[in-house]
């Protein structure tokens, strides 16, 4: 299903002037238990580690900027929430040395990514978590197709950086065979089709065809005991290519600043962990109740102007919150300006090309699961979504395995959550199921 929303970013790239405040958030890296390796007052260079994965200490997470560590924020039970860095006026980079990717083997590539602190941007199936460097995958999947609402086309981001993208893919192909998923209209094929060890697959379909889990399911499904590495955010391949081509960690990315509440939607150059304050200030009507989303409307997280750009976020979205809506006779209205998947509103008469300004309301409370097949209509995978959700809720591990939990990630259920008449938090349910199964199998 393609959801047509108002506020699509114009293909005009702007460079945002930073206020110098940055933070790396461990929660952006699913499955990582952070151990902070810096203290308040320390001075770091861009590319030097701020924290490591306690389970695999060789997996470091690099600072996006050089500057002074001003705070290590902690929450309940001393959980690390963020490591804040105030950037220097003139940036200094840790130098890891340029590499000739054609002369490297898989072990050397992994070593370089670990040293540079960007290995943690690679995830894995099963469990949809940051991967273990000691377990080699049967394949690596990269999705270069962004098809979620208001998404920034990766083809726009990669312009002028094609060599870095090619280098990144070559490096990954030294580890295992790489499958790259692109859209039908993509112009990337001419750059990457002749790389040894890289297989390009063209996907022609609606969202969630761009989900890396969907692409794995259609190309080389994951069975119990197997591991594939996944990169659902193709900008991570650019990070890898820049590191090998320059010897420096460069976490710059192009972000779509979008949503119906944004006055001038556009593409913005930002760094991972950059504070959103300068981006969202004066960009929307302050009299409106809005929701600022770090990411896209389906899978992003709610944040504030004081938040920081997520490690995998390719959009910053602002939509109406909806908590101040006051509709005459409520659900009985014909709702010509609202979107419905079931023709409950008369807006379906205008066709699917009409753009909508949807708000963040759920419009109803939790109900019993109705086995209507509505999940399957938006879940193009060879699994029974409703039965899998029921198995996760009941904690039936055998059924979860039989129904294909090793193949899914929470984002695969984002559209199912959007259309769900039971109003369940399906992405949260799937994440909890994956975490519990991972504990059982560890």
GROMACS .gro file of C-alpha atoms in nm:
model
  442
    1UNK     CA    1   0.000   0.000   0.000
    2UNK     CA    2   0.127   0.345  -0.091
    3UNK     CA    3   0.004   0.617   0.146
    4UNK     CA    4   0.006   0.952  -0.029
    5UNK     CA    5   0.077   1.226   0.225
    6UNK     CA    6   0.112   1.601   0.193
    7UNK     CA    7   0.449   1.759   0.257
    8UNK     CA    8   0.685   1.571   0.027
    9UNK     CA    9   1.034   1.722   0.028
   10UNK     CA   10   1.134   1.925  -0.275
   11UNK     CA   11   1.446   1.790  -0.448
   12UNK     CA   12   1.644   2.092  -0.335
   13UNK     CA   13   1.940   2.014  -0.115
   14UNK     CA   14   2.028   2.258   0.163
   15UNK     CA   15   2.321   2.255   0.404
   16UNK     CA   16   2.201   2.313   0.759
   17UNK     CA   17   2.410   2.532   0.986
   18UNK     CA   18   2.467   2.336   1.304
   19UNK     CA   19   2.444   2.478   1.655
   20UNK     CA   20   2.731   2.248   1.752
   21UNK     CA   21   2.529   2.010   1.972
   22UNK     CA   22   2.551   1.639   1.885
   23UNK     CA   23   2.467   1.312   2.058
   24UNK     CA   24   2.498   0.944   1.977
   25UNK     CA   25   2.202   0.743   2.111
   26UNK     CA   26   2.261   0.372   2.189
   27UNK     CA   27   1.891   0.291   2.142
   28UNK     CA   28   1.935   0.366   1.771
   29UNK     CA   29   2.135   0.043   1.750
   30UNK     CA   30   1.894  -0.238   1.835
   31UNK     CA   31   2.033  -0.515   2.055
   32UNK     CA   32   2.339  -0.319   2.169
   33UNK     CA   33   2.417  -0.299   2.541
   34UNK     CA   34   2.644   0.007   2.557
   35UNK     CA   35   2.957   0.052   2.763
   36UNK     CA   36   3.071   0.414   2.760
   37UNK     CA   37   3.445   0.455   2.698
   38UNK     CA   38   3.466   0.833   2.744
   39UNK     CA   39   3.405   1.063   3.038
   40UNK     CA   40   3.260   1.410   3.067
   41UNK     CA   41   3.527   1.662   2.973
   42UNK     CA   42   3.715   1.428   2.738
   43UNK     CA   43   3.813   1.560   2.395
   44UNK     CA   44   3.749   1.329   2.100
   45UNK     CA   45   3.813   1.337   1.727
   46UNK     CA   46   3.550   1.251   1.470
   47UNK     CA   47   3.566   0.875   1.430
   48UNK     CA   48   3.690   0.795   1.779
   49UNK     CA   49   3.460   0.571   1.988
   50UNK     CA   50   3.208   0.706   2.239
   51UNK     CA   51   3.081   0.366   2.353
   52UNK     CA   52   3.120  -0.001   2.266
   53UNK     CA   53   2.890  -0.301   2.268
   54UNK     CA   54   2.940  -0.466   2.607
   55UNK     CA   55   2.871  -0.810   2.455
   56UNK     CA   56   3.130  -0.764   2.177
   57UNK     CA   57   3.367  -0.483   2.287
   58UNK     CA   58   3.539  -0.479   1.948
   59UNK     CA   59   3.218  -0.324   1.807
   60UNK     CA   60   3.273   0.048   1.864
   61UNK     CA   61   3.044   0.343   1.787
   62UNK     CA   62   3.222   0.646   1.650
   63UNK     CA   63   3.165   1.010   1.736
   64UNK     CA   64   3.020   1.199   1.436
   65UNK     CA   65   3.224   1.510   1.524
   66UNK     CA   66   3.536   1.621   1.706
   67UNK     CA   67   3.483   1.815   2.025
   68UNK     CA   68   3.428   1.792   2.398
   69UNK     CA   69   3.214   1.528   2.568
   70UNK     CA   70   2.973   1.739   2.771
   71UNK     CA   71   2.741   1.475   2.915
   72UNK     CA   72   2.671   1.105   2.946
   73UNK     CA   73   2.294   1.094   2.996
   74UNK     CA   74   2.155   0.804   3.196
   75UNK     CA   75   1.803   0.691   3.277
   76UNK     CA   76   1.653   0.431   3.507
   77UNK     CA   77   1.897   0.169   3.639
   78UNK     CA   78   2.176   0.382   3.489
   79UNK     CA   79   2.076   0.296   3.134
   80UNK     CA   80   2.281   0.503   2.886
   81UNK     CA   81   2.042   0.730   2.697
   82UNK     CA   82   2.292   0.940   2.501
   83UNK     CA   83   2.652   1.058   2.487
   84UNK     CA   84   2.659   1.431   2.408
   85UNK     CA   85   2.942   1.608   2.229
   86UNK     CA   86   2.982   1.979   2.160
   87UNK     CA   87   3.156   2.015   1.825
   88UNK     CA   88   3.475   2.210   1.765
   89UNK     CA   89   3.465   2.503   1.523
   90UNK     CA   90   3.731   2.327   1.318
   91UNK     CA   91   3.684   1.953   1.282
   92UNK     CA   92   3.960   1.697   1.338
   93UNK     CA   93   3.930   1.341   1.216
   94UNK     CA   94   4.087   1.020   1.336
   95UNK     CA   95   4.288   0.882   1.044
   96UNK     CA   96   4.242   0.510   0.982
   97UNK     CA   97   4.430   0.514   0.650
   98UNK     CA   98   4.304   0.477   0.297
   99UNK     CA   99   4.247   0.122   0.177
  100UNK     CA  100   4.253  -0.040  -0.166
  101UNK     CA  101   3.936  -0.246  -0.147
  102UNK     CA  102   4.040  -0.464  -0.443
  103UNK     CA  103   4.334  -0.595  -0.239
  104UNK     CA  104   4.136  -0.664   0.079
  105UNK     CA  105   3.977  -0.986   0.196
  106UNK     CA  106   3.670  -1.024   0.414
  107UNK     CA  107   3.868  -1.035   0.738
  108UNK     CA  108   4.046  -0.710   0.654
  109UNK     CA  109   3.717  -0.540   0.568
  110UNK     CA  110   3.556  -0.639   0.898
  111UNK     CA  111   3.867  -0.524   1.085
  112UNK     CA  112   3.856  -0.182   0.913
  113UNK     CA  113   3.486  -0.134   0.993
  114UNK     CA  114   3.543  -0.231   1.356
  115UNK     CA  115   3.838   0.009   1.389
  116UNK     CA  116   3.639   0.294   1.233
  117UNK     CA  117   3.342   0.242   1.463
  118UNK     CA  118   3.081   0.192   1.190
  119UNK     CA  119   3.038  -0.187   1.194
  120UNK     CA  120   2.739  -0.141   1.427
  121UNK     CA  121   2.538   0.010   1.140
  122UNK     CA  122   2.503  -0.343   0.997
  123UNK     CA  123   2.211  -0.548   1.129
  124UNK     CA  124   2.124  -0.914   1.099
  125UNK     CA  125   1.835  -1.153   1.060
  126UNK     CA  126   1.723  -1.334   1.267
  127UNK     CA  127   1.622  -1.098   1.552
  128UNK     CA  128   1.672  -0.770   1.353
  129UNK     CA  129   1.956  -0.650   1.577
  130UNK     CA  130   2.306  -0.508   1.534
  131UNK     CA  131   2.514  -0.805   1.422
  132UNK     CA  132   2.790  -1.015   1.576
  133UNK     CA  133   3.120  -0.973   1.384
  134UNK     CA  134   3.236  -1.323   1.471
  135UNK     CA  135   2.942  -1.496   1.297
  136UNK     CA  136   2.982  -1.480   0.919
  137UNK     CA  137   2.659  -1.449   0.717
  138UNK     CA  138   2.540  -1.667   0.432
  139UNK     CA  139   2.458  -1.344   0.242
  140UNK     CA  140   2.439  -0.966   0.286
  141UNK     CA  141   2.128  -0.776   0.180
  142UNK     CA  142   2.125  -0.404   0.103
  143UNK     CA  143   1.798  -0.227   0.025
  144UNK     CA  144   1.851   0.084  -0.187
  145UNK     CA  145   1.476   0.126  -0.237
  146UNK     CA  146   1.300   0.376  -0.010
  147UNK     CA  147   0.925   0.352  -0.054
  148UNK     CA  148   0.778   0.458   0.278
  149UNK     CA  149   0.561   0.772   0.284
  150UNK     CA  150   0.755   1.096   0.218
  151UNK     CA  151   1.086   0.907   0.197
  152UNK     CA  152   1.396   1.070   0.054
  153UNK     CA  153   1.485   0.882  -0.270
  154UNK     CA  154   1.827   0.726  -0.224
  155UNK     CA  155   1.906   0.810  -0.588
  156UNK     CA  156   1.905   1.177  -0.485
  157UNK     CA  157   2.136   1.118  -0.190
  158UNK     CA  158   2.391   0.914  -0.381
  159UNK     CA  159   2.439   1.172  -0.660
  160UNK     CA  160   2.808   1.262  -0.677
  161UNK     CA  161   2.892   0.980  -0.432
  162UNK     CA  162   2.857   0.683  -0.664
  163UNK     CA  163   3.222   0.583  -0.616
  164UNK     CA  164   3.181   0.564  -0.238
  165UNK     CA  165   2.870   0.347  -0.286
  166UNK     CA  166   3.056   0.115  -0.524
  167UNK     CA  167   3.350   0.090  -0.282
  168UNK     CA  168   3.115   0.006   0.004
  169UNK     CA  169   2.946  -0.270  -0.195
  170UNK     CA  170   3.281  -0.411  -0.310
  171UNK     CA  171   3.397  -0.424   0.051
  172UNK     CA  172   3.083  -0.607   0.165
  173UNK     CA  173   3.116  -0.853  -0.125
  174UNK     CA  174   3.453  -0.960   0.018
  175UNK     CA  175   3.265  -1.092   0.322
  176UNK     CA  176   2.972  -1.268   0.151
  177UNK     CA  177   2.757  -1.246  -0.160
  178UNK     CA  178   2.571  -0.915  -0.162
  179UNK     CA  179   2.212  -0.875  -0.280
  180UNK     CA  180   2.116  -0.515  -0.362
  181UNK     CA  181   1.748  -0.431  -0.398
  182UNK     CA  182   1.656  -0.130  -0.613
  183UNK     CA  183   1.336   0.016  -0.754
  184UNK     CA  184   1.216  -0.016  -1.111
  185UNK     CA  185   1.293   0.350  -1.189
  186UNK     CA  186   1.635   0.350  -1.019
  187UNK     CA  187   1.942   0.461  -1.213
  188UNK     CA  188   2.183   0.279  -0.979
  189UNK     CA  189   2.196  -0.036  -1.192
  190UNK     CA  190   2.448   0.112  -1.435
  191UNK     CA  191   2.695   0.177  -1.150
  192UNK     CA  192   2.669  -0.148  -0.955
  193UNK     CA  193   2.563  -0.421  -1.199
  194UNK     CA  194   2.918  -0.530  -1.289
  195UNK     CA  195   3.062  -0.570  -0.938
  196UNK     CA  196   3.181  -0.925  -0.869
  197UNK     CA  197   2.988  -1.083  -0.584
  198UNK     CA  198   2.702  -0.831  -0.606
  199UNK     CA  199   2.362  -0.933  -0.741
  200UNK     CA  200   2.112  -0.659  -0.823
  201UNK     CA  201   1.741  -0.734  -0.788
  202UNK     CA  202   1.478  -0.493  -0.921
  203UNK     CA  203   1.155  -0.465  -0.720
  204UNK     CA  204   0.837  -0.334  -0.877
  205UNK     CA  205   0.567  -0.293  -0.616
  206UNK     CA  206   0.419  -0.081  -0.345
  207UNK     CA  207   0.545  -0.030   0.011
  208UNK     CA  208   0.688  -0.236   0.186
  209UNK     CA  209   0.883  -0.367  -0.115
  210UNK     CA  210   1.176  -0.157   0.010
  211UNK     CA  211   1.193  -0.337   0.345
  212UNK     CA  212   1.510  -0.541   0.356
  213UNK     CA  213   1.320  -0.822   0.533
  214UNK     CA  214   1.072  -0.846   0.246
  215UNK     CA  215   1.361  -0.864  -0.001
  216UNK     CA  216   1.530  -1.140   0.200
  217UNK     CA  217   1.203  -1.334   0.209
  218UNK     CA  218   1.165  -1.316  -0.170
  219UNK     CA  219   1.530  -1.387  -0.253
  220UNK     CA  220   1.694  -1.613   0.005
  221UNK     CA  221   1.476  -1.676   0.314
  222UNK     CA  222   1.637  -1.723   0.656
  223UNK     CA  223   1.599  -2.064   0.818
  224UNK     CA  224   1.670  -2.152   1.179
  225UNK     CA  225   2.046  -2.156   1.240
  226UNK     CA  226   2.124  -1.926   0.945
  227UNK     CA  227   2.234  -1.561   0.959
  228UNK     CA  228   2.215  -1.289   0.698
  229UNK     CA  229   2.347  -0.937   0.743
  230UNK     CA  230   2.112  -0.659   0.644
  231UNK     CA  231   2.150  -0.290   0.560
  232UNK     CA  232   1.804  -0.138   0.535
  233UNK     CA  233   1.954   0.210   0.540
  234UNK     CA  234   2.174   0.229   0.227
  235UNK     CA  235   2.351   0.540   0.359
  236UNK     CA  236   2.551   0.298   0.576
  237UNK     CA  237   2.714   0.170   0.253
  238UNK     CA  238   2.825   0.528   0.184
  239UNK     CA  239   2.974   0.543   0.536
  240UNK     CA  240   3.173   0.229   0.458
  241UNK     CA  241   3.290   0.358   0.120
  242UNK     CA  242   3.401   0.694   0.261
  243UNK     CA  243   3.597   0.526   0.539
  244UNK     CA  244   3.789   0.305   0.295
  245UNK     CA  245   3.839   0.576   0.032
  246UNK     CA  246   3.951   0.853   0.269
  247UNK     CA  247   4.049   0.683   0.594
  248UNK     CA  248   3.806   0.908   0.781
  249UNK     CA  249   3.466   0.850   0.938
  250UNK     CA  250   3.214   1.076   0.765
  251UNK     CA  251   2.857   1.029   0.895
  252UNK     CA  252   2.701   1.294   0.674
  253UNK     CA  253   2.366   1.208   0.518
  254UNK     CA  254   2.082   1.365   0.321
  255UNK     CA  255   1.760   1.393   0.519
  256UNK     CA  256   1.410   1.465   0.389
  257UNK     CA  257   1.255   1.734   0.609
  258UNK     CA  258   0.891   1.667   0.533
  259UNK     CA  259   0.532   1.646   0.654
  260UNK     CA  260   0.212   1.843   0.612
  261UNK     CA  261   0.306   2.085   0.893
  262UNK     CA  262   0.643   2.183   0.744
  263UNK     CA  263   0.631   2.520   0.568
  264UNK     CA  264   0.905   2.443   0.315
  265UNK     CA  265   0.976   2.068   0.284
  266UNK     CA  266   1.323   2.008   0.143
  267UNK     CA  267   1.633   1.785   0.151
  268UNK     CA  268   1.890   1.879   0.415
  269UNK     CA  269   2.253   1.777   0.466
  270UNK     CA  270   2.300   1.665   0.827
  271UNK     CA  271   2.529   1.451   1.040
  272UNK     CA  272   2.414   1.153   1.243
  273UNK     CA  273   2.340   1.274   1.596
  274UNK     CA  274   2.293   1.640   1.500
  275UNK     CA  275   2.050   1.832   1.719
  276UNK     CA  276   1.717   1.898   1.546
  277UNK     CA  277   1.666   2.240   1.702
  278UNK     CA  278   1.809   2.442   1.414
  279UNK     CA  279   1.617   2.232   1.162
  280UNK     CA  280   1.269   2.257   1.311
  281UNK     CA  281   1.292   2.611   1.456
  282UNK     CA  282   1.045   2.841   1.278
  283UNK     CA  283   0.968   2.566   1.025
  284UNK     CA  284   0.606   2.514   1.132
  285UNK     CA  285   0.319   2.709   1.288
  286UNK     CA  286   0.381   2.708   1.665
  287UNK     CA  287   0.007   2.751   1.729
  288UNK     CA  288  -0.054   2.400   1.593
  289UNK     CA  289  -0.024   2.084   1.803
  290UNK     CA  290   0.233   1.881   1.611
  291UNK     CA  291   0.428   1.558   1.639
  292UNK     CA  292   0.795   1.564   1.543
  293UNK     CA  293   0.908   1.223   1.420
  294UNK     CA  294   1.269   1.106   1.400
  295UNK     CA  295   1.232   0.903   1.083
  296UNK     CA  296   0.925   0.827   0.874
  297UNK     CA  297   0.561   0.819   0.983
  298UNK     CA  298   0.539   0.438   0.986
  299UNK     CA  299   0.852   0.335   1.177
  300UNK     CA  300   1.001   0.657   1.319
  301UNK     CA  301   1.010   0.756   1.685
  302UNK     CA  302   0.844   1.052   1.851
  303UNK     CA  303   1.092   1.322   1.946
  304UNK     CA  304   1.120   1.692   2.026
  305UNK     CA  305   1.309   1.989   1.886
  306UNK     CA  306   1.577   1.911   2.146
  307UNK     CA  307   1.622   1.561   2.006
  308UNK     CA  308   1.899   1.437   1.778
  309UNK     CA  309   1.897   1.287   1.430
  310UNK     CA  310   1.876   0.909   1.458
  311UNK     CA  311   2.155   0.687   1.329
  312UNK     CA  312   1.927   0.531   1.065
  313UNK     CA  313   1.682   0.818   1.009
  314UNK     CA  314   1.655   0.941   0.650
  315UNK     CA  315   1.358   1.169   0.730
  316UNK     CA  316   1.248   1.417   0.993
  317UNK     CA  317   0.871   1.445   0.972
  318UNK     CA  318   0.624   1.687   1.128
  319UNK     CA  319   0.252   1.602   1.121
  320UNK     CA  320  -0.051   1.721   1.322
  321UNK     CA  321  -0.082   1.557   1.663
  322UNK     CA  322  -0.461   1.552   1.636
  323UNK     CA  323  -0.525   1.587   2.009
  324UNK     CA  324  -0.698   1.921   1.952
  325UNK     CA  325  -0.928   1.795   1.677
  326UNK     CA  326  -1.297   1.867   1.735
  327UNK     CA  327  -1.513   1.703   1.469
  328UNK     CA  328  -1.886   1.753   1.444
  329UNK     CA  329  -2.068   1.415   1.492
  330UNK     CA  330  -1.729   1.241   1.480
  331UNK     CA  331  -1.715   0.911   1.293
  332UNK     CA  332  -2.045   0.980   1.113
  333UNK     CA  333  -1.887   1.254   0.902
  334UNK     CA  334  -1.819   1.164   0.537
  335UNK     CA  335  -1.453   1.269   0.589
  336UNK     CA  336  -1.356   1.372   0.237
  337UNK     CA  337  -1.009   1.475   0.357
  338UNK     CA  338  -0.926   1.156   0.547
  339UNK     CA  339  -0.764   0.836   0.419
  340UNK     CA  340  -0.930   0.496   0.460
  341UNK     CA  341  -0.819   0.152   0.350
  342UNK     CA  342  -1.172   0.009   0.369
  343UNK     CA  343  -1.376   0.281   0.194
  344UNK     CA  344  -1.524   0.385   0.529
  345UNK     CA  345  -1.482   0.745   0.414
  346UNK     CA  346  -1.598   0.897   0.087
  347UNK     CA  347  -1.242   1.009   0.010
  348UNK     CA  348  -1.188   0.688  -0.190
  349UNK     CA  349  -1.393   0.849  -0.468
  350UNK     CA  350  -1.100   1.082  -0.540
  351UNK     CA  351  -0.859   0.794  -0.615
  352UNK     CA  352  -0.527   0.701  -0.458
  353UNK     CA  353  -0.337   1.001  -0.598
  354UNK     CA  354  -0.501   1.247  -0.361
  355UNK     CA  355  -0.260   1.370  -0.090
  356UNK     CA  356  -0.371   1.362   0.273
  357UNK     CA  357  -0.267   1.550   0.586
  358UNK     CA  358  -0.305   1.268   0.837
  359UNK     CA  359  -0.259   1.324   1.209
  360UNK     CA  360  -0.122   1.094   1.480
  361UNK     CA  361  -0.454   0.983   1.630
  362UNK     CA  362  -0.529   0.611   1.664
  363UNK     CA  363  -0.905   0.673   1.640
  364UNK     CA  364  -1.013   0.395   1.869
  365UNK     CA  365  -0.895   0.170   2.147
  366UNK     CA  366  -0.751  -0.182   2.160
  367UNK     CA  367  -0.992  -0.456   2.054
  368UNK     CA  368  -0.975  -0.833   2.018
  369UNK     CA  369  -0.784  -0.960   1.716
  370UNK     CA  370  -1.021  -1.026   1.428
  371UNK     CA  371  -0.892  -1.295   1.191
  372UNK     CA  372  -0.990  -1.103   0.881
  373UNK     CA  373  -0.674  -1.137   0.673
  374UNK     CA  374  -0.614  -0.760   0.682
  375UNK     CA  375  -0.248  -0.806   0.784
  376UNK     CA  376  -0.182  -1.037   0.490
  377UNK     CA  377  -0.306  -0.779   0.239
  378UNK     CA  378  -0.016  -0.545   0.329
  379UNK     CA  379   0.246  -0.805   0.425
  380UNK     CA  380   0.401  -0.945   0.103
  381UNK     CA  381   0.588  -1.228   0.277
  382UNK     CA  382   0.531  -1.600   0.288
  383UNK     CA  383   0.412  -1.598   0.649
  384UNK     CA  384   0.077  -1.583   0.829
  385UNK     CA  385   0.098  -1.247   1.004
  386UNK     CA  386  -0.208  -1.272   1.227
  387UNK     CA  387  -0.119  -1.620   1.353
  388UNK     CA  388   0.240  -1.509   1.419
  389UNK     CA  389   0.122  -1.210   1.623
  390UNK     CA  390  -0.103  -1.438   1.832
  391UNK     CA  391   0.185  -1.680   1.890
  392UNK     CA  392   0.409  -1.393   2.008
  393UNK     CA  393   0.143  -1.260   2.246
  394UNK     CA  394   0.094  -1.605   2.399
  395UNK     CA  395   0.469  -1.672   2.416
  396UNK     CA  396   0.444  -1.998   2.215
  397UNK     CA  397   0.804  -2.033   2.094
  398UNK     CA  398   0.743  -2.346   1.886
  399UNK     CA  399   0.464  -2.178   1.692
  400UNK     CA  400   0.664  -1.858   1.656
  401UNK     CA  401   0.944  -2.056   1.490
  402UNK     CA  402   0.706  -2.252   1.269
  403UNK     CA  403   0.533  -1.931   1.157
  404UNK     CA  404   0.855  -1.762   1.044
  405UNK     CA  405   0.962  -1.524   1.319
  406UNK     CA  406   1.327  -1.563   1.218
  407UNK     CA  407   1.248  -1.388   0.888
  408UNK     CA  408   1.072  -1.077   1.018
  409UNK     CA  409   1.161  -0.745   1.177
  410UNK     CA  410   0.926  -0.495   1.344
  411UNK     CA  411   0.921  -0.264   1.039
  412UNK     CA  412   0.767  -0.543   0.829
  413UNK     CA  413   0.451  -0.503   1.039
  414UNK     CA  414   0.438  -0.122   1.015
  415UNK     CA  415   0.171  -0.117   0.745
  416UNK     CA  416  -0.022  -0.394   0.919
  417UNK     CA  417  -0.021  -0.176   1.230
  418UNK     CA  418  -0.152   0.117   1.024
  419UNK     CA  419  -0.450  -0.080   0.887
  420UNK     CA  420  -0.512  -0.287   1.202
  421UNK     CA  421  -0.874  -0.255   1.312
  422UNK     CA  422  -0.772  -0.401   1.651
  423UNK     CA  423  -0.544  -0.099   1.716
  424UNK     CA  424  -0.255  -0.316   1.841
  425UNK     CA  425   0.106  -0.195   1.861
  426UNK     CA  426   0.228  -0.465   1.627
  427UNK     CA  427   0.585  -0.335   1.591
  428UNK     CA  428   0.628  -0.333   1.969
  429UNK     CA  429   0.480  -0.683   1.995
  430UNK     CA  430   0.716  -0.820   1.727
  431UNK     CA  431   1.018  -0.652   1.890
  432UNK     CA  432   0.934  -0.803   2.229
  433UNK     CA  433   0.885  -1.144   2.067
  434UNK     CA  434   1.223  -1.125   1.893
  435UNK     CA  435   1.397  -1.012   2.213
  436UNK     CA  436   1.242  -1.296   2.415
  437UNK     CA  437   1.335  -1.554   2.151
  438UNK     CA  438   1.690  -1.420   2.139
  439UNK     CA  439   1.723  -1.462   2.517
  440UNK     CA  440   1.591  -1.816   2.497
  441UNK     CA  441   1.841  -1.911   2.228
  442UNK     CA  442   2.145  -1.738   2.380
   0.00000   0.00000   0.00000
